[in-house]
CSV table of C-alpha atoms and ligand atoms in Angstrom, one decimal:
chain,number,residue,atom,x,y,z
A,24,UNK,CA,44.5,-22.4,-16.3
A,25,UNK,CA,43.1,-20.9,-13.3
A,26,UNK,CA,39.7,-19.9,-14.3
A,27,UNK,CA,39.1,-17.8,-11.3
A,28,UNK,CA,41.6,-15.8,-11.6
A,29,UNK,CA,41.9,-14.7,-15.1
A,30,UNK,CA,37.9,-14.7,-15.7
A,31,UNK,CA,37.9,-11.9,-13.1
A,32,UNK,CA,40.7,-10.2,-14.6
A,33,UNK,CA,39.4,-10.4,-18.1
A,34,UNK,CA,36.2,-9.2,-16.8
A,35,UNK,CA,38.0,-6.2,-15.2
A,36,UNK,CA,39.8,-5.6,-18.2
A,37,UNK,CA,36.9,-5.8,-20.5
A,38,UNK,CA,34.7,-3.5,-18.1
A,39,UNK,CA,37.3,-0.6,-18.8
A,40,UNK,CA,35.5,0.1,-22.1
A,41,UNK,CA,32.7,2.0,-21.1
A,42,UNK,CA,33.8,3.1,-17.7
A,43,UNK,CA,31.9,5.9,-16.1
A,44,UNK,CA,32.8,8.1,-13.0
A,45,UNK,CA,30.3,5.7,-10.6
A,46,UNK,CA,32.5,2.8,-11.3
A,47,UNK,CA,30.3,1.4,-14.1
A,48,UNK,CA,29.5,0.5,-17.3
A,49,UNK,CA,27.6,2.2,-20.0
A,50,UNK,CA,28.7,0.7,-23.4
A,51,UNK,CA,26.0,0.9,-25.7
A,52,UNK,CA,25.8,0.1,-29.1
A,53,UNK,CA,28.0,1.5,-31.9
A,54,UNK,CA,29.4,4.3,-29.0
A,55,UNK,CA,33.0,4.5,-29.2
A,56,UNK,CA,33.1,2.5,-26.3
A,57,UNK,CA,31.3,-0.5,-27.5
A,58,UNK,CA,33.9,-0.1,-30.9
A,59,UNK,CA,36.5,-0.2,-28.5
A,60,UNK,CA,35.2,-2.9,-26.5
A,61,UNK,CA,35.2,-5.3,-29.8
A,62,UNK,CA,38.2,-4.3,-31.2
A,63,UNK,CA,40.1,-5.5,-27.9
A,64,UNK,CA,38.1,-8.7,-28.0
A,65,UNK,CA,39.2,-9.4,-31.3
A,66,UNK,CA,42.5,-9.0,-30.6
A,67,UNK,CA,42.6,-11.3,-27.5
A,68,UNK,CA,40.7,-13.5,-29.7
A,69,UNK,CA,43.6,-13.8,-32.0
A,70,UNK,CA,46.2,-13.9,-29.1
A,71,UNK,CA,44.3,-17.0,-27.8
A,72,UNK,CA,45.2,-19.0,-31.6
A,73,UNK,CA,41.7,-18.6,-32.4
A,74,UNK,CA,40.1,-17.5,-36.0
A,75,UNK,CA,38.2,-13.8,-35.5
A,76,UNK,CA,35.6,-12.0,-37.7
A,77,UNK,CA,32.7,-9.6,-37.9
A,78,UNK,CA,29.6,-10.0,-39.4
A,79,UNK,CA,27.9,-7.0,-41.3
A,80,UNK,CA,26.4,-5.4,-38.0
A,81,UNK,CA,29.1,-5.9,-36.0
A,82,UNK,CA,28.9,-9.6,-34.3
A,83,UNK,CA,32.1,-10.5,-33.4
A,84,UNK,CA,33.2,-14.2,-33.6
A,85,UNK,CA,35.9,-16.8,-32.0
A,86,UNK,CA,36.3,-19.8,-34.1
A,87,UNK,CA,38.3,-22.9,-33.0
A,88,UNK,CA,37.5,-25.0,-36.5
A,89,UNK,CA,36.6,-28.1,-36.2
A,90,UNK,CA,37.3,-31.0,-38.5
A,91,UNK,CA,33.7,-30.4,-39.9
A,92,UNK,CA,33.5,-27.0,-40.5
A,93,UNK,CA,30.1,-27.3,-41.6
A,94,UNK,CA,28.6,-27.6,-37.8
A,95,UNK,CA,28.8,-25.1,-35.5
A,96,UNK,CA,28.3,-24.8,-31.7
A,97,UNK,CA,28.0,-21.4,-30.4
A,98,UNK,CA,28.4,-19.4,-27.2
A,99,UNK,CA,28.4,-16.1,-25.6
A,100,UNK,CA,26.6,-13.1,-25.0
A,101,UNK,CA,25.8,-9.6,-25.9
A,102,UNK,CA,28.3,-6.9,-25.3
A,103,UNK,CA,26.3,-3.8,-24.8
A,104,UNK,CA,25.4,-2.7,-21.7
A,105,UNK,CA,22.8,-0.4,-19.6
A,106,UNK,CA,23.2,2.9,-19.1
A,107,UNK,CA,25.8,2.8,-15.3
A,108,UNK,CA,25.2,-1.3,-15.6
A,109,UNK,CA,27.7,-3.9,-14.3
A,110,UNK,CA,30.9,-5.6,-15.5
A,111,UNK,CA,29.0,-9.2,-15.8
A,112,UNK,CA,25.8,-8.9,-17.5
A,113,UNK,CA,26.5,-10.4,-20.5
A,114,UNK,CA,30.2,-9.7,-20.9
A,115,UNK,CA,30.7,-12.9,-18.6
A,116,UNK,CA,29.2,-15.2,-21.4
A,117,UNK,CA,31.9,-13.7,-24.2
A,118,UNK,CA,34.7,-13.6,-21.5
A,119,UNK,CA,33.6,-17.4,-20.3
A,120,UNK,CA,33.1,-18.5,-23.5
A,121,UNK,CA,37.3,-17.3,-25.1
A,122,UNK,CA,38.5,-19.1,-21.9
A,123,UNK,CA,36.3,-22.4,-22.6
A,124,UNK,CA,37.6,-22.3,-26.4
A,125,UNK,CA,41.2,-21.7,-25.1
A,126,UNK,CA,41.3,-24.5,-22.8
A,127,UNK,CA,39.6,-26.8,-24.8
A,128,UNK,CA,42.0,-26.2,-27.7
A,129,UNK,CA,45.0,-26.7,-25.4
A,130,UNK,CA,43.5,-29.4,-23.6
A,131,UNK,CA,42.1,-31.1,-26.9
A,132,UNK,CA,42.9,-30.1,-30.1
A,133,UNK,CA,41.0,-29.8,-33.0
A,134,UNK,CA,36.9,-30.5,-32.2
A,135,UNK,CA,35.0,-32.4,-34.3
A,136,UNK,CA,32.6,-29.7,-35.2
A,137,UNK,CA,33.5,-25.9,-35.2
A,138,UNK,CA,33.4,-24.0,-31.7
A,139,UNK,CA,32.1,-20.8,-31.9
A,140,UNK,CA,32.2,-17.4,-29.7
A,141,UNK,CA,30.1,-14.7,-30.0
A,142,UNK,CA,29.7,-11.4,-28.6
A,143,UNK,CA,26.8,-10.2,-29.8
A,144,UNK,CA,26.2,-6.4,-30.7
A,145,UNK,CA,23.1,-5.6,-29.0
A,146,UNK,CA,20.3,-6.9,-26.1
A,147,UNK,CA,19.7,-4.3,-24.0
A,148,UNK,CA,18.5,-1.6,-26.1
A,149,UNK,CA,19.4,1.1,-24.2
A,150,UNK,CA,20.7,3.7,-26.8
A,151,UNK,CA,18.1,2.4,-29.4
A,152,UNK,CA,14.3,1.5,-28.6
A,153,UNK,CA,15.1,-2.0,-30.6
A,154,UNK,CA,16.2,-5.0,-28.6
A,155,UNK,CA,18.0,-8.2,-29.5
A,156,UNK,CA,19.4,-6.5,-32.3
A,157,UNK,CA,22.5,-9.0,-32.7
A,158,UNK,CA,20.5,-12.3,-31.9
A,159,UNK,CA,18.1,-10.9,-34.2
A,160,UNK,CA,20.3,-10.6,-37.4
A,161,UNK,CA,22.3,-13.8,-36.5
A,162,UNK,CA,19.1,-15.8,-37.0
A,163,UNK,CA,17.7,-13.4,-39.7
A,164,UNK,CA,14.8,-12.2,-38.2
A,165,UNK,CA,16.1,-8.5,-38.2
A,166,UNK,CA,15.0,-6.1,-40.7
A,167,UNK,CA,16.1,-3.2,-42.3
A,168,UNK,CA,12.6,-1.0,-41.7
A,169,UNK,CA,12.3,-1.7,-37.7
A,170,UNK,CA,15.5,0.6,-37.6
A,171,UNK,CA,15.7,2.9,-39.8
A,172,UNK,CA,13.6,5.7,-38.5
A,173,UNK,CA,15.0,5.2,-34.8
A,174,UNK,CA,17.1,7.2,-32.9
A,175,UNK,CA,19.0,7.8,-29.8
A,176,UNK,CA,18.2,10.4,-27.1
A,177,UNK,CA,20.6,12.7,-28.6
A,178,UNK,CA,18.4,12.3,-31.7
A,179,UNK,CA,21.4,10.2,-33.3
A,180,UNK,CA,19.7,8.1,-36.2
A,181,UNK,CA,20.3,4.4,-35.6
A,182,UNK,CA,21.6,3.8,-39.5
A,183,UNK,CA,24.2,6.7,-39.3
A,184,UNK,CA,25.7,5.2,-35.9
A,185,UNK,CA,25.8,1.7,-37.6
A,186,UNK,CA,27.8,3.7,-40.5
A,187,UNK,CA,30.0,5.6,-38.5
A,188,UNK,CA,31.4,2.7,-36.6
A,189,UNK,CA,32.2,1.3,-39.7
A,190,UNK,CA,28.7,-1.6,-39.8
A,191,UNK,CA,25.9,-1.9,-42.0
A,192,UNK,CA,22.9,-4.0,-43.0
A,193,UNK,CA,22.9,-7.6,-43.1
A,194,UNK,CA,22.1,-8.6,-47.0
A,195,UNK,CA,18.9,-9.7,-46.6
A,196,UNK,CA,18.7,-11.5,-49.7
A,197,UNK,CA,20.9,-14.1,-48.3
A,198,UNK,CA,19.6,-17.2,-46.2
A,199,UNK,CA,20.8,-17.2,-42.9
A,200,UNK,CA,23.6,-19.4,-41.8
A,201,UNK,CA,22.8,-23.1,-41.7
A,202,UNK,CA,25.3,-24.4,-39.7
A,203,UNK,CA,24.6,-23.4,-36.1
A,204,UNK,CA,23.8,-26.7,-34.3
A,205,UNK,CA,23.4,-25.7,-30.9
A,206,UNK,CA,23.4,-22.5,-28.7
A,207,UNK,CA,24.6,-22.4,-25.2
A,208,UNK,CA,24.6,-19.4,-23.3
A,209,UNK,CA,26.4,-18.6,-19.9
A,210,UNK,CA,24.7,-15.4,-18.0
A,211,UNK,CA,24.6,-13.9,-14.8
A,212,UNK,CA,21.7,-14.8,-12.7
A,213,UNK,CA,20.2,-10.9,-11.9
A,214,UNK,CA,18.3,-12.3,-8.8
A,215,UNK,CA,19.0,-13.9,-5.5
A,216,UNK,CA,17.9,-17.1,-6.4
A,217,UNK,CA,21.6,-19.0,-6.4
A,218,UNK,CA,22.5,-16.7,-3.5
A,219,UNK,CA,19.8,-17.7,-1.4
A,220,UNK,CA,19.8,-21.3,-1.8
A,221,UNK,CA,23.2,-21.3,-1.8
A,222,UNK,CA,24.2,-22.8,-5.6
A,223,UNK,CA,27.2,-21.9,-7.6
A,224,UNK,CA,25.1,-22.9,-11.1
A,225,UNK,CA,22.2,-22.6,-12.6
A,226,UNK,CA,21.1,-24.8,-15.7
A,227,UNK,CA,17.7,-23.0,-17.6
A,228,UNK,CA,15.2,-25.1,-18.5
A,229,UNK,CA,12.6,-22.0,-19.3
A,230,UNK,CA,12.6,-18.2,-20.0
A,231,UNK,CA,9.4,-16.5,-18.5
A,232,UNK,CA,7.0,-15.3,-20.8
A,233,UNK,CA,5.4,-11.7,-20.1
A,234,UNK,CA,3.1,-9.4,-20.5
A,235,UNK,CA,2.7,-5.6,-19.4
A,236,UNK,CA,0.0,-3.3,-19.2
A,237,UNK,CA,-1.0,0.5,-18.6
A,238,UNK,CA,-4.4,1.1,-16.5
A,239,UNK,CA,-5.3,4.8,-17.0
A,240,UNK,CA,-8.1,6.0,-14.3
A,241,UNK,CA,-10.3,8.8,-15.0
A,242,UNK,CA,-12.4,10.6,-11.6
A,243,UNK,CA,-12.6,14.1,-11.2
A,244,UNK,CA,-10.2,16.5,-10.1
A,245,UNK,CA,-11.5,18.6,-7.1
A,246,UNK,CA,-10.8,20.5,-4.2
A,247,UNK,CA,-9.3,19.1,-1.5
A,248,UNK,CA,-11.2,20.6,1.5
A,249,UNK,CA,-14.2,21.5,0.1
A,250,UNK,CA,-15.2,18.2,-1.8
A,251,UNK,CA,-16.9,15.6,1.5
A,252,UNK,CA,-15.2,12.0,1.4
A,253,UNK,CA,-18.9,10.0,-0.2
A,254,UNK,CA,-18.7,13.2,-3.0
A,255,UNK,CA,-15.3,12.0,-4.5
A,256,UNK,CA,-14.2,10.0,-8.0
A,257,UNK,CA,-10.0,10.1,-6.9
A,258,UNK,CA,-8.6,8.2,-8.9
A,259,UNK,CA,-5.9,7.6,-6.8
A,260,UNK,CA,-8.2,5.4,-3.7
A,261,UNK,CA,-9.3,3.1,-6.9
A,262,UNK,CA,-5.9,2.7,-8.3
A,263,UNK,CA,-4.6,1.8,-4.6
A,264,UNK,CA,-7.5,-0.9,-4.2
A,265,UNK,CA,-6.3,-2.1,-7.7
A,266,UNK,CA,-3.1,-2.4,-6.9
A,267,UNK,CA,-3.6,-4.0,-3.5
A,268,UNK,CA,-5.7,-6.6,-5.1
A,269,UNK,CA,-3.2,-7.7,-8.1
A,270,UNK,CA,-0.2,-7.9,-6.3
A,271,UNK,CA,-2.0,-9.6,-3.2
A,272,UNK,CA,-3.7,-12.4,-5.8
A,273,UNK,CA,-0.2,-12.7,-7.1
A,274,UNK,CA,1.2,-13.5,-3.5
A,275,UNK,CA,-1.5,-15.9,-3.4
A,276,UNK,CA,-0.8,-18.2,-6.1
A,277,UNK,CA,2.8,-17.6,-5.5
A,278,UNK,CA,6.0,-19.1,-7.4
A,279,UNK,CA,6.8,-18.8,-10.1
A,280,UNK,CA,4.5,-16.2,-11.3
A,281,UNK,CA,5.6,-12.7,-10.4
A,282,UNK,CA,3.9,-9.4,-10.6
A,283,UNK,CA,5.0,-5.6,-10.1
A,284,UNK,CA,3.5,-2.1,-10.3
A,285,UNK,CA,6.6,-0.3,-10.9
A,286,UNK,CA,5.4,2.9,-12.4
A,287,UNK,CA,2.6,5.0,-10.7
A,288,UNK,CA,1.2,8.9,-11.5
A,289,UNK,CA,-1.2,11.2,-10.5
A,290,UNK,CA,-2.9,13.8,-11.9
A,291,UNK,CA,-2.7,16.8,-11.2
A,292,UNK,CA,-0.4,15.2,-8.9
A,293,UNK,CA,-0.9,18.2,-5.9
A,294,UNK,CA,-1.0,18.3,-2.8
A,295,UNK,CA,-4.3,19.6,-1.9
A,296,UNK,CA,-6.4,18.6,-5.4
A,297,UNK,CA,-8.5,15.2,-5.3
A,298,UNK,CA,-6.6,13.4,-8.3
A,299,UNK,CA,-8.8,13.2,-11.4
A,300,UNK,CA,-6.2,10.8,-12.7
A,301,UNK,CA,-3.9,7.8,-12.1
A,302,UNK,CA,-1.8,5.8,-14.5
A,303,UNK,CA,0.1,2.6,-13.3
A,304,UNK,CA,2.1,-0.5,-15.0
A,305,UNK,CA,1.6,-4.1,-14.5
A,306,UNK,CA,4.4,-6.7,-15.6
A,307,UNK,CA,3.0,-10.3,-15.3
A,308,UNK,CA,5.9,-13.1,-15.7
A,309,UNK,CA,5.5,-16.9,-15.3
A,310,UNK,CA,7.3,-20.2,-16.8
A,311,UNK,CA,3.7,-21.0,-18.4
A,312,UNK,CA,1.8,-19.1,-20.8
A,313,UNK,CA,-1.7,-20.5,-19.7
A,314,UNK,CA,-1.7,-19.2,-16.3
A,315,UNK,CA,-0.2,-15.8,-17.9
A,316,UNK,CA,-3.3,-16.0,-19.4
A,317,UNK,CA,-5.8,-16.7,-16.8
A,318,UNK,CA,-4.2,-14.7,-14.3
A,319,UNK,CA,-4.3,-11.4,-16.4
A,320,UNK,CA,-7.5,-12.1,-17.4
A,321,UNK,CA,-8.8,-12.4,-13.8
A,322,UNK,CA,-6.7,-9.1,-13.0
A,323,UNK,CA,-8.3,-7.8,-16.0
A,324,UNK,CA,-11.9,-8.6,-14.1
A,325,UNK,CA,-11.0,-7.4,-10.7
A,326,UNK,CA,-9.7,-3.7,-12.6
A,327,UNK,CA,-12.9,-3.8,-13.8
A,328,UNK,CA,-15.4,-3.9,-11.5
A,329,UNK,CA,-13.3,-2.2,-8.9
A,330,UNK,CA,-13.7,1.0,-11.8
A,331,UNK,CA,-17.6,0.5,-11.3
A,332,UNK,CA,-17.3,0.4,-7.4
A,333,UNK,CA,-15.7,3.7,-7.5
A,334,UNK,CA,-17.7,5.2,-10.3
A,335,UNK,CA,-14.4,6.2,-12.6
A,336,UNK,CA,-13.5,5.2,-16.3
A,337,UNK,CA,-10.7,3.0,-16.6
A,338,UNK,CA,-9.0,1.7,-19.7
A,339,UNK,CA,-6.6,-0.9,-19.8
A,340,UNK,CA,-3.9,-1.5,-22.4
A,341,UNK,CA,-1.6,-4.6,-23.0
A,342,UNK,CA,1.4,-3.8,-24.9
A,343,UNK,CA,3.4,-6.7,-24.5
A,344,UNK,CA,2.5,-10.0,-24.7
A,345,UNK,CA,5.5,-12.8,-25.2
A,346,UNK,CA,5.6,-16.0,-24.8
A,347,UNK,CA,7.5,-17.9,-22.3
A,348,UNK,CA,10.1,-20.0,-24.1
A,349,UNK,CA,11.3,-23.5,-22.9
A,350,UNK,CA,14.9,-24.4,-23.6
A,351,UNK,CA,15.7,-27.7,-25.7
A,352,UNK,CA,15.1,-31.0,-23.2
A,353,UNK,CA,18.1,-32.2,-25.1
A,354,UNK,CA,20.9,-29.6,-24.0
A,355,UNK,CA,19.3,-29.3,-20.6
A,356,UNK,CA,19.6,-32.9,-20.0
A,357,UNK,CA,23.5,-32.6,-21.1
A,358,UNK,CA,24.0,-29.1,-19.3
A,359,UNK,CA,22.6,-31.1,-16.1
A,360,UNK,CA,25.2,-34.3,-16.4
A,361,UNK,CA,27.8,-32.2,-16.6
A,362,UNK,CA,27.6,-30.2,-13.7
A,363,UNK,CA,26.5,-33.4,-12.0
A,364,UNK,CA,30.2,-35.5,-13.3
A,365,UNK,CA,31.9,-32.6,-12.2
A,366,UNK,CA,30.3,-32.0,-8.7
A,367,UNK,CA,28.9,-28.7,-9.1
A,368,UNK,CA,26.5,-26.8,-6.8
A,369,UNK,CA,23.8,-26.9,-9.1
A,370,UNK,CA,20.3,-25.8,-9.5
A,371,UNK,CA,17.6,-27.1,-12.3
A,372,UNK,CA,15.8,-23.4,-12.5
A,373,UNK,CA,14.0,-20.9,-15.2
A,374,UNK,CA,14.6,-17.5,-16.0
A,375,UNK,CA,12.8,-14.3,-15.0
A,376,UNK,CA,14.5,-12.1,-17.4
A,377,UNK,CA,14.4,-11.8,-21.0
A,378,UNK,CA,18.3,-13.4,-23.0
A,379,UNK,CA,19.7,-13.6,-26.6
A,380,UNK,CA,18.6,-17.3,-25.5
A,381,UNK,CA,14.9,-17.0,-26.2
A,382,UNK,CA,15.9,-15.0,-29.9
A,383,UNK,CA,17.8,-18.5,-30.6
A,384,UNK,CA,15.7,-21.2,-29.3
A,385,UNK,CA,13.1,-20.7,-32.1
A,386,UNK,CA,15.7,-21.6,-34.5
A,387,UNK,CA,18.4,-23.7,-32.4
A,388,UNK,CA,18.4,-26.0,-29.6
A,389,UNK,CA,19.5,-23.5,-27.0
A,390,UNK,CA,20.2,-23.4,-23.5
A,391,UNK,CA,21.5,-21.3,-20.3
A,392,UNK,CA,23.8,-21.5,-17.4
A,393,UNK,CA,23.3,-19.2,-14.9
A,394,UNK,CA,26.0,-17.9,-12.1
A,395,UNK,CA,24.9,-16.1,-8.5
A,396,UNK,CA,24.2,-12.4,-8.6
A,397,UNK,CA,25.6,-11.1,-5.2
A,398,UNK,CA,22.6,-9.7,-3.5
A,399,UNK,CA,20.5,-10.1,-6.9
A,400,UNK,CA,21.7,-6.9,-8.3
A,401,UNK,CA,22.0,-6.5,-11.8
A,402,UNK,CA,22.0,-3.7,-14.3
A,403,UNK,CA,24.2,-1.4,-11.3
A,404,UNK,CA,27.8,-0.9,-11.1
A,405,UNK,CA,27.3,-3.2,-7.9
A,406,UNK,CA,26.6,-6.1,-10.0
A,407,UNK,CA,29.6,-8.8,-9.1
A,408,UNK,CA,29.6,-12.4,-8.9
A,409,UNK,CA,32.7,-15.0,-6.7
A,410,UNK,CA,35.1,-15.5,-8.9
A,411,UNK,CA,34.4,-19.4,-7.7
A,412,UNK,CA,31.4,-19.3,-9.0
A,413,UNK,CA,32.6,-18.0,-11.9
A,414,UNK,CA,34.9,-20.6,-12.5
A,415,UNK,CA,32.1,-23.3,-11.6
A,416,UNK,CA,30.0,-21.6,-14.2
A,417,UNK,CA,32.8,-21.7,-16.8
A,418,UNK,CA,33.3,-25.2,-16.5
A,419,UNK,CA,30.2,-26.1,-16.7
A,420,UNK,CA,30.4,-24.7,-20.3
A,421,UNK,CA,33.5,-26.1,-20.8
A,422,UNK,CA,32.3,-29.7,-20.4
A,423,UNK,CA,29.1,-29.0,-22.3
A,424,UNK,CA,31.4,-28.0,-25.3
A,425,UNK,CA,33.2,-31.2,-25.0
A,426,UNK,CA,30.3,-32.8,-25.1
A,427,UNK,CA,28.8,-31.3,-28.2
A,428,UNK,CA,31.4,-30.6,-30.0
A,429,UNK,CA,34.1,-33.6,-29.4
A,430,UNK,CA,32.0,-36.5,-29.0
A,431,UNK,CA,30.1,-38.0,-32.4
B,510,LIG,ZN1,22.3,-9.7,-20.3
């Protein structure tokens, strides 16, 4: 099989569902698009000998049975994508994992324990303000309630687009399945890391944890000419010393904590009014959840007495606040031996974005593989990885498989 050249077609192929006019992909959940999208899947599935189903919400599973069909070992990734995203966030880890299956059943046989494909429903949540939505009900942690009074920007209720494409609630009443042994995800990097030290693979060993916060400054709206410099509470100069200060401290204490102010306001927002107001963001992410910790709560500090300095109010709000997850020592350990006995480029590295991975790894031993972004783009119709490192990537998985499922 030459990986390289039918993982890039198949992720061509797969990247037609959805298509938009920029070159694209916006496939989100239960569009006709995304239905599209797994109906295909099931049927190249099929073609490839293996058994295919769907659970109640619309997970879609390879199976190559193994002779104990009460162990499973799963793979893959979520199908949905951003609005204009890429062709390789997450449809790489259901294309990869068909083609590891495949081989493996040519190449093999019959496993010892089931091998299992999924492309999973729903990550992004970018048609419904719910994430992880397949993860979630795979593992049983998905209820009913969170969605039932969403919708979508057209004002679409979540429940009747579940309906209309022909899903439905998981029976909650029933345990959750049992037999998942091990999760191994393969993903596109969506930064530069690979790229810039020059590594074809990745192997996880953490997901950062993060928090996020809104900072809302109140001074005093004034005039703009008439109002002397030492007579001013803008809103704006504090937010910009605020601003300087967090993201400086974060240069500071450096890798691998990362911080960002991506979303700034004004208010009144005018040209020639002193702003009364200013709203910004903070996202905090790092490997460990103690220095997440001490390192909001000294941002927290310098907020505050930067507020009195300038004689404004300031409140700050933290609406998110997870915690890092650390994949299993067990499955990193094999993930790393394999790229090592087949002389991969590889790279021992955690992740700075959130994956169906962290949903798992409270319930299974999980772990990642990660291939170059070009450029570190993600979530763009630019997205695009080598097809040699895709291959690399794939048989990585392909030999962690073996491993897990094969061997006793
Ligand atoms: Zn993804």
């Amino acid at each position: 099989m030459d990986l390289q050249k039918v993982a890039e077609e198949r992720l061509n192929w797969l990247g037609e569902f959805g298509q938009d006019p920029t070159g694209g992909v916006s496939r989100t959940l239960y569009s006709k698009d995304w239905v599209n999208a797994q109906q295909a899947l099931k049927g190249w599935i099929e073609a490839e000998g293996l058994e295919s189903r769907f659970d109640e919400v619309g997970n879609l599973y390879g199976t190559l049975k193994g002779k104990n069909d009460q162990e499973t070992i799963l793979t893959g990734s979520h199908i949905d994508t951003v609005k204009n995203g890429g062709k390789y966030d997450g449809q790489f880890g259901i294309v990869a994992g068909i083609l590891a299956l495949s081989y493996l059943q040519q190449k093999f046989g019959q496993p010892l324990k089931n091998i299992e494909v999924v492309s999973m429903a729903e990550e992004e949540g970018s048609r419904f303000p719910y994430t992880f939505w397949g993860s979630k009900n795979i593992i049983g942690i998905a209820k009913r309630e969170d969605v039932e009074n969403i919708s979508d920007f057209e004002g679409i209720p979540f429940v009747e687009a579940m309906k209309k494409s022909g899903f439905n609630f998981r029976d909650e009443t029933k345990a959750p399945r049992k037999d998942i042994k091990a999760f191994v995800e393969l993903h596109v990097e969506q930064g530069g890391v690979l790229e810039t030290e020059k590594k074809s693979v990745g192997v996880v060993h953490s997901i950062v944890g993060q928090r996020r916060f809104t900072v809302e400054i109140l001074g005093e709206a004034n005039h703009a000419g008439t109002t002397p410099m030492g007579y001013r509470k803008d809103a704006v100069f504090a937010a910009s010393e605020m601003i300087y200060q967090i993201i400086q401290r974060a240069k500071e204490l450096g890798d691998p904590l990362v911080t960002t102010v991506g979303n700034i306001e004004a208010h009144p927002n005018i040209v020639n009014v002193v702003p009364g107001g200013a709203t910004f963001t903070i996202d905090v992410r790092h490997t460990d959840k103690a220095v997440i910790q001490s390192f909001t709560e000294e941002i927290v500090e310098k907020i505050q007495s930067i507020s009195k300095a300038h004689d404004v109010e300031t409140t700050i709000d933290m609406w998110m606040d997870a915690n890092p997850v650390p994949m299993d020592a067990g499955l990193v350990e094999i993930l790393e031996k394999q790229c090592q006995e087949k002389g991969l480029n590889y790279k021992l590295m955690h992740s700075g974005a959130g994956h169906d991975s962290q949903i798992f790894a409270s319930v299974v031993p999980t772990a990642m593989l990660f291939v170059p972004s070009r450029k570190g783009i993600s979530h763009n119709p630019a997205e695009y990885t080598d097809p040699a490192d895709l291959a690399e990537g794939i048989k990585a998985l392909i030999g962690a498989l073996y491993e897990l499922a094969y061997k006793e």
